[in-house]
Amino acid sequence: MIIIGLVQGFTEPIPVSSSGHVMIASEILGLGEQGFTFAILTNTASLVAIVFIYRKDILRLATNSIHYLKTKNARYKSDFFFVLFIIIGSIPAGVLGLLLKDYIADNVSMIVIALMLFATGTALWLIRNIKGNKSESDITIKDALIVGLGQAVALTPGISRSGATIISAIAVGMKQDTALRFSFMLYIPVSLGGVILGFSDFLNEPNKTDLAIPYLAAFIAALVMSYFAMKWFMGIMKKGKLVYFSYYCFILGILLLIFF
């Protein structure tokens, strides 16, 4: 389980599909399906890492939004609307996740993952030269919904959540640093919602005692790896080298079609 935790942690922030990689790793290692409880646990670890990295931004956005609601001071307006657009952008994935969760989970194969990796790689290739100019204060409701729909599409294993949202954000004209920040701010409420909804499943896990140590090890592995992977990915984004992940998706997709 530590290996799966490492795979989840490393692939969650980067645009290559963490759910797809967890399925691939589980298949290679002969571990079978990890189950919803394990997925919630490792996703929670990644969520904690992302929140820690963006803790100053989160605190600023929350504080300034409250100030704006109290004072309507124009200097807080941009942060308030950024939070509002995060909420709006989270709606599509939240709704579709509730409606299609069981269908998606039961209708995934290695071929589907390979095809979705090709789709991710193609989208990354198409936006490789786009240089946006929208900052946080320039985002519109339309932009938020488009990026939110991108996140909803990423419910399919093989479609990267970070990839789909960053691609959508860049496509609507956001600067790369703005696209990165908006993407991972969108990740927080959707992931948190998944944790809350899955908490009862975790409490009802019949083998919690026996799995406590393996689960804890996987959680720590995912937490640490998510932190360092996110820091590494932020450096890649600053250099404008997203296209490297396009090549990776194509190569992995081909390998899956050949060997699975």
GROMACS .gro file of C-alpha atoms in nm:
model
  260
    1MET     CA    1   0.000   0.000   0.000
    2ILE     CA    2   0.296   0.232   0.051
    3ILE     CA    3   0.379   0.204  -0.319
    4ILE     CA    4   0.023   0.288  -0.417
    5GLY     CA    5   0.032   0.582  -0.177
    6LEU     CA    6   0.351   0.706  -0.341
    7VAL     CA    7   0.196   0.670  -0.686
    8GLN     CA    8  -0.117   0.857  -0.579
    9GLY     CA    9   0.084   1.129  -0.411
   10PHE     CA   10   0.320   1.185  -0.702
   11THR     CA   11   0.056   1.185  -0.976
   12GLU     CA   12  -0.220   1.382  -0.800
   13PRO     CA   13  -0.074   1.730  -0.867
   14ILE     CA   14   0.067   1.666  -1.214
   15PRO     CA   15  -0.139   1.639  -1.536
   16VAL     CA   16  -0.118   1.263  -1.590
   17SER     CA   17  -0.422   1.124  -1.396
   18SER     CA   18  -0.365   0.993  -1.046
   19SER     CA   19  -0.665   0.757  -1.057
   20GLY     CA   20  -0.541   0.606  -1.383
   21HIS     CA   21  -0.191   0.556  -1.244
   22VAL     CA   22  -0.323   0.398  -0.924
   23MET     CA   23  -0.520   0.148  -1.135
   24ILE     CA   24  -0.216   0.076  -1.351
   25ALA     CA   25   0.013   0.030  -1.050
   26SER     CA   26  -0.240  -0.195  -0.876
   27GLU     CA   27  -0.271  -0.408  -1.189
   28ILE     CA   28   0.107  -0.441  -1.231
   29LEU     CA   29   0.157  -0.530  -0.863
   30GLY     CA   30  -0.137  -0.769  -0.863
   31LEU     CA   31  -0.307  -0.586  -0.578
   32GLY     CA   32  -0.651  -0.563  -0.732
   33GLU     CA   33  -0.887  -0.272  -0.679
   34GLN     CA   34  -0.789  -0.062  -0.379
   35GLY     CA   35  -1.140   0.030  -0.279
   36PHE     CA   36  -1.320   0.355  -0.208
   37THR     CA   37  -1.192   0.387   0.150
   38PHE     CA   38  -0.829   0.368   0.042
   39ALA     CA   39  -0.892   0.619  -0.238
   40ILE     CA   40  -1.049   0.862   0.009
   41LEU     CA   41  -0.757   0.817   0.249
   42THR     CA   42  -0.485   0.889  -0.006
   43ASN     CA   43  -0.682   1.172  -0.164
   44THR     CA   44  -0.714   1.326   0.181
   45ALA     CA   45  -0.336   1.311   0.215
   46SER     CA   46  -0.293   1.492  -0.116
   47LEU     CA   47  -0.554   1.747  -0.010
   48VAL     CA   48  -0.364   1.820   0.313
   49ALA     CA   49  -0.043   1.873   0.115
   50ILE     CA   50  -0.209   2.110  -0.133
   51VAL     CA   51  -0.379   2.309   0.143
   52PHE     CA   52  -0.047   2.343   0.323
   53ILE     CA   53   0.127   2.472   0.010
   54TYR     CA   54  -0.149   2.727  -0.058
   55ARG     CA   55  -0.221   2.807   0.308
   56LYS     CA   56  -0.122   3.174   0.274
   57ASP     CA   57  -0.339   3.221  -0.035
   58ILE     CA   58  -0.631   3.045   0.134
   59LEU     CA   59  -0.601   3.261   0.444
   60ARG     CA   60  -0.577   3.580   0.234
   61LEU     CA   61  -0.877   3.487   0.020
   62ALA     CA   62  -1.091   3.392   0.319
   63THR     CA   63  -0.998   3.701   0.520
   64ASN     CA   64  -1.041   3.946   0.233
   65SER     CA   65  -1.372   3.788   0.130
   66ILE     CA   66  -1.507   3.837   0.480
   67HIS     CA   67  -1.381   4.197   0.479
   68TYR     CA   68  -1.555   4.258   0.146
   69LEU     CA   69  -1.886   4.120   0.273
   70LYS     CA   70  -1.862   4.344   0.578
   71THR     CA   71  -1.732   4.664   0.419
   72LYS     CA   72  -1.785   4.635   0.039
   73ASN     CA   73  -1.439   4.790   0.015
   74ALA     CA   74  -1.320   4.772  -0.348
   75ARG     CA   75  -0.971   4.657  -0.252
   76TYR     CA   76  -1.114   4.325  -0.133
   77LYS     CA   77  -1.345   4.276  -0.430
   78SER     CA   78  -1.104   4.077  -0.648
   79ASP     CA   79  -1.039   3.816  -0.379
   80PHE     CA   80  -1.410   3.787  -0.297
   81PHE     CA   81  -1.502   3.719  -0.660
   82PHE     CA   82  -1.212   3.475  -0.696
   83VAL     CA   83  -1.360   3.272  -0.409
   84LEU     CA   84  -1.708   3.303  -0.563
   85PHE     CA   85  -1.579   3.173  -0.897
   86ILE     CA   86  -1.408   2.881  -0.720
   87ILE     CA   87  -1.745   2.788  -0.569
   88ILE     CA   88  -1.919   2.821  -0.907
   89GLY     CA   89  -1.646   2.620  -1.081
   90SER     CA   90  -1.679   2.340  -0.826
   91ILE     CA   91  -2.047   2.279  -0.901
   92PRO     CA   92  -2.018   2.071  -1.225
   93ALA     CA   93  -1.780   1.813  -1.078
   94GLY     CA   94  -1.976   1.800  -0.753
   95VAL     CA   95  -2.304   1.729  -0.930
   96LEU     CA   96  -2.166   1.481  -1.184
   97GLY     CA   97  -1.957   1.310  -0.918
   98LEU     CA   98  -2.271   1.232  -0.717
   99LEU     CA   99  -2.469   1.121  -1.023
  100LEU     CA  100  -2.207   0.917  -1.209
  101LYS     CA  101  -1.973   0.789  -0.939
  102ASP     CA  102  -2.089   0.426  -0.952
  103TYR     CA  103  -2.113   0.420  -1.333
  104ILE     CA  104  -1.762   0.559  -1.379
  105ALA     CA  105  -1.612   0.324  -1.122
  106ASP     CA  106  -1.770   0.018  -1.286
  107ASN     CA  107  -1.689   0.098  -1.647
  108VAL     CA  108  -1.316   0.152  -1.659
  109SER     CA  109  -1.058  -0.066  -1.830
  110MET     CA  110  -0.693  -0.024  -1.925
  111ILE     CA  111  -0.805   0.056  -2.279
  112VAL     CA  112  -1.027   0.336  -2.150
  113ILE     CA  113  -0.739   0.472  -1.941
  114ALA     CA  114  -0.509   0.457  -2.245
  115LEU     CA  115  -0.760   0.646  -2.461
  116MET     CA  116  -0.811   0.909  -2.192
  117LEU     CA  117  -0.434   0.952  -2.162
  118PHE     CA  118  -0.423   1.015  -2.537
  119ALA     CA  119  -0.697   1.276  -2.495
  120THR     CA  120  -0.505   1.444  -2.211
  121GLY     CA  121  -0.183   1.438  -2.410
  122THR     CA  122  -0.353   1.585  -2.717
  123ALA     CA  123  -0.508   1.868  -2.516
  124LEU     CA  124  -0.173   1.947  -2.351
  125TRP     CA  125  -0.012   1.958  -2.696
  126LEU     CA  126  -0.276   2.191  -2.837
  127ILE     CA  127  -0.234   2.454  -2.563
  128ARG     CA  128   0.146   2.433  -2.547
  129ASN     CA  129   0.203   2.774  -2.709
  130ILE     CA  130  -0.090   2.969  -2.565
  131LYS     CA  131   0.018   3.265  -2.354
  132GLY     CA  132  -0.277   3.398  -2.158
  133ASN     CA  133  -0.304   3.742  -2.003
  134LYS     CA  134  -0.588   3.703  -1.751
  135SER     CA  135  -0.500   3.745  -1.386
  136GLU     CA  136  -0.726   3.660  -1.091
  137SER     CA  137  -0.915   3.989  -1.122
  138ASP     CA  138  -0.998   3.918  -1.489
  139ILE     CA  139  -1.172   3.583  -1.440
  140THR     CA  140  -1.542   3.572  -1.534
  141ILE     CA  141  -1.831   3.341  -1.448
  142LYS     CA  142  -1.802   3.189  -1.795
  143ASP     CA  143  -1.433   3.113  -1.736
  144ALA     CA  144  -1.510   2.953  -1.400
  145LEU     CA  145  -1.781   2.731  -1.550
  146ILE     CA  146  -1.561   2.621  -1.840
  147VAL     CA  147  -1.278   2.525  -1.606
  148GLY     CA  148  -1.532   2.360  -1.375
  149LEU     CA  149  -1.661   2.151  -1.667
  150GLY     CA  150  -1.302   2.052  -1.735
  151GLN     CA  151  -1.277   1.926  -1.378
  152ALA     CA  152  -1.603   1.734  -1.423
  153VAL     CA  153  -1.467   1.561  -1.734
  154ALA     CA  154  -1.167   1.451  -1.527
  155LEU     CA  155  -1.390   1.224  -1.318
  156THR     CA  156  -1.304   0.961  -1.580
  157PRO     CA  157  -0.982   0.774  -1.484
  158GLY     CA  158  -0.711   0.856  -1.736
  159ILE     CA  159  -0.825   1.218  -1.767
  160SER     CA  160  -0.607   1.424  -1.537
  161ARG     CA  161  -0.793   1.659  -1.304
  162SER     CA  162  -0.508   1.907  -1.282
  163GLY     CA  163  -0.448   1.868  -1.654
  164ALA     CA  164  -0.812   1.922  -1.751
  165THR     CA  165  -0.851   2.229  -1.531
  166ILE     CA  166  -0.518   2.387  -1.624
  167ILE     CA  167  -0.579   2.320  -1.993
  168SER     CA  168  -0.927   2.475  -1.967
  169ALA     CA  169  -0.793   2.773  -1.771
  170ILE     CA  170  -0.516   2.841  -2.023
  171ALA     CA  171  -0.763   2.794  -2.310
  172VAL     CA  172  -0.987   3.072  -2.172
  173GLY     CA  173  -0.688   3.304  -2.151
  174MET     CA  174  -0.555   3.277  -1.797
  175LYS     CA  175  -0.185   3.330  -1.733
  176GLN     CA  176  -0.008   3.010  -1.635
  177ASP     CA  177   0.040   3.106  -1.270
  178THR     CA  178  -0.327   3.209  -1.247
  179ALA     CA  179  -0.435   2.885  -1.418
  180LEU     CA  180  -0.228   2.682  -1.172
  181ARG     CA  181  -0.367   2.860  -0.867
  182PHE     CA  182  -0.728   2.845  -0.989
  183SER     CA  183  -0.690   2.476  -1.074
  184PHE     CA  184  -0.576   2.377  -0.729
  185MET     CA  185  -0.815   2.607  -0.550
  186LEU     CA  186  -1.090   2.420  -0.740
  187TYR     CA  187  -0.940   2.092  -0.624
  188ILE     CA  188  -0.983   2.181  -0.256
  189PRO     CA  189  -1.366   2.203  -0.225
  190VAL     CA  190  -1.431   1.906  -0.456
  191SER     CA  191  -1.176   1.689  -0.277
  192LEU     CA  192  -1.303   1.803   0.062
  193GLY     CA  193  -1.657   1.714  -0.045
  194GLY     CA  194  -1.539   1.367  -0.144
  195VAL     CA  195  -1.372   1.322   0.194
  196ILE     CA  196  -1.688   1.424   0.380
  197LEU     CA  197  -1.913   1.200   0.170
  198GLY     CA  198  -1.673   0.908   0.206
  199PHE     CA  199  -1.621   0.945   0.579
  200SER     CA  200  -1.907   0.710   0.665
  201ASP     CA  201  -1.755   0.443   0.437
  202PHE     CA  202  -1.429   0.482   0.623
  203LEU     CA  203  -1.603   0.443   0.960
  204ASN     CA  204  -1.783   0.131   0.834
  205GLU     CA  205  -1.464  -0.029   0.700
  206PRO     CA  206  -1.475  -0.382   0.852
  207ASN     CA  207  -1.097  -0.425   0.871
  208LYS     CA  208  -0.997  -0.085   1.009
  209THR     CA  209  -0.790  -0.233   1.291
  210ASP     CA  210  -0.597  -0.476   1.070
  211LEU     CA  211  -0.540  -0.210   0.804
  212ALA     CA  212  -0.453   0.076   1.040
  213ILE     CA  213  -0.076   0.054   0.995
  214PRO     CA  214  -0.081  -0.003   0.615
  215TYR     CA  215  -0.334   0.279   0.575
  216LEU     CA  216  -0.127   0.514   0.792
  217ALA     CA  217   0.186   0.431   0.592
  218ALA     CA  218   0.003   0.493   0.264
  219PHE     CA  219  -0.137   0.821   0.398
  220ILE     CA  220   0.208   0.948   0.499
  221ALA     CA  221   0.357   0.835   0.167
  222ALA     CA  222   0.087   1.015  -0.032
  223LEU     CA  223   0.116   1.327   0.185
  224VAL     CA  224   0.493   1.363   0.148
  225MET     CA  225   0.499   1.273  -0.220
  226SER     CA  226   0.213   1.512  -0.303
  227TYR     CA  227   0.399   1.799  -0.139
  228PHE     CA  228   0.721   1.746  -0.332
  229ALA     CA  229   0.543   1.663  -0.658
  230MET     CA  230   0.342   1.984  -0.632
  231LYS     CA  231   0.653   2.192  -0.567
  232TRP     CA  232   0.822   2.029  -0.866
  233PHE     CA  233   0.516   2.086  -1.086
  234MET     CA  234   0.500   2.453  -0.990
  235GLY     CA  235   0.857   2.486  -1.117
  236ILE     CA  236   0.762   2.315  -1.444
  237MET     CA  237   0.471   2.556  -1.488
  238LYS     CA  238   0.695   2.857  -1.432
  239LYS     CA  239   0.918   2.735  -1.713
  240GLY     CA  240   0.618   2.682  -1.944
  241LYS     CA  241   0.707   2.316  -2.006
  242LEU     CA  242   0.363   2.153  -1.982
  243VAL     CA  243   0.424   1.989  -2.319
  244TYR     CA  244   0.659   1.738  -2.152
  245PHE     CA  245   0.356   1.578  -1.988
  246SER     CA  246   0.193   1.550  -2.329
  247TYR     CA  247   0.477   1.325  -2.445
  248TYR     CA  248   0.450   1.117  -2.129
  249CYS     CA  249   0.075   1.063  -2.176
  250PHE     CA  250   0.126   0.949  -2.536
  251ILE     CA  251   0.404   0.706  -2.440
  252LEU     CA  252   0.213   0.557  -2.146
  253GLY     CA  253  -0.104   0.528  -2.354
  254ILE     CA  254   0.083   0.334  -2.623
  255LEU     CA  255   0.241   0.103  -2.363
  256LEU     CA  256  -0.100   0.028  -2.213
  257LEU     CA  257  -0.244  -0.064  -2.552
  258ILE     CA  258   0.053  -0.292  -2.623
  259PHE     CA  259   0.080  -0.473  -2.291
  260PHE     CA  260  -0.276  -0.472  -2.159
   0.00000   0.00000   0.00000
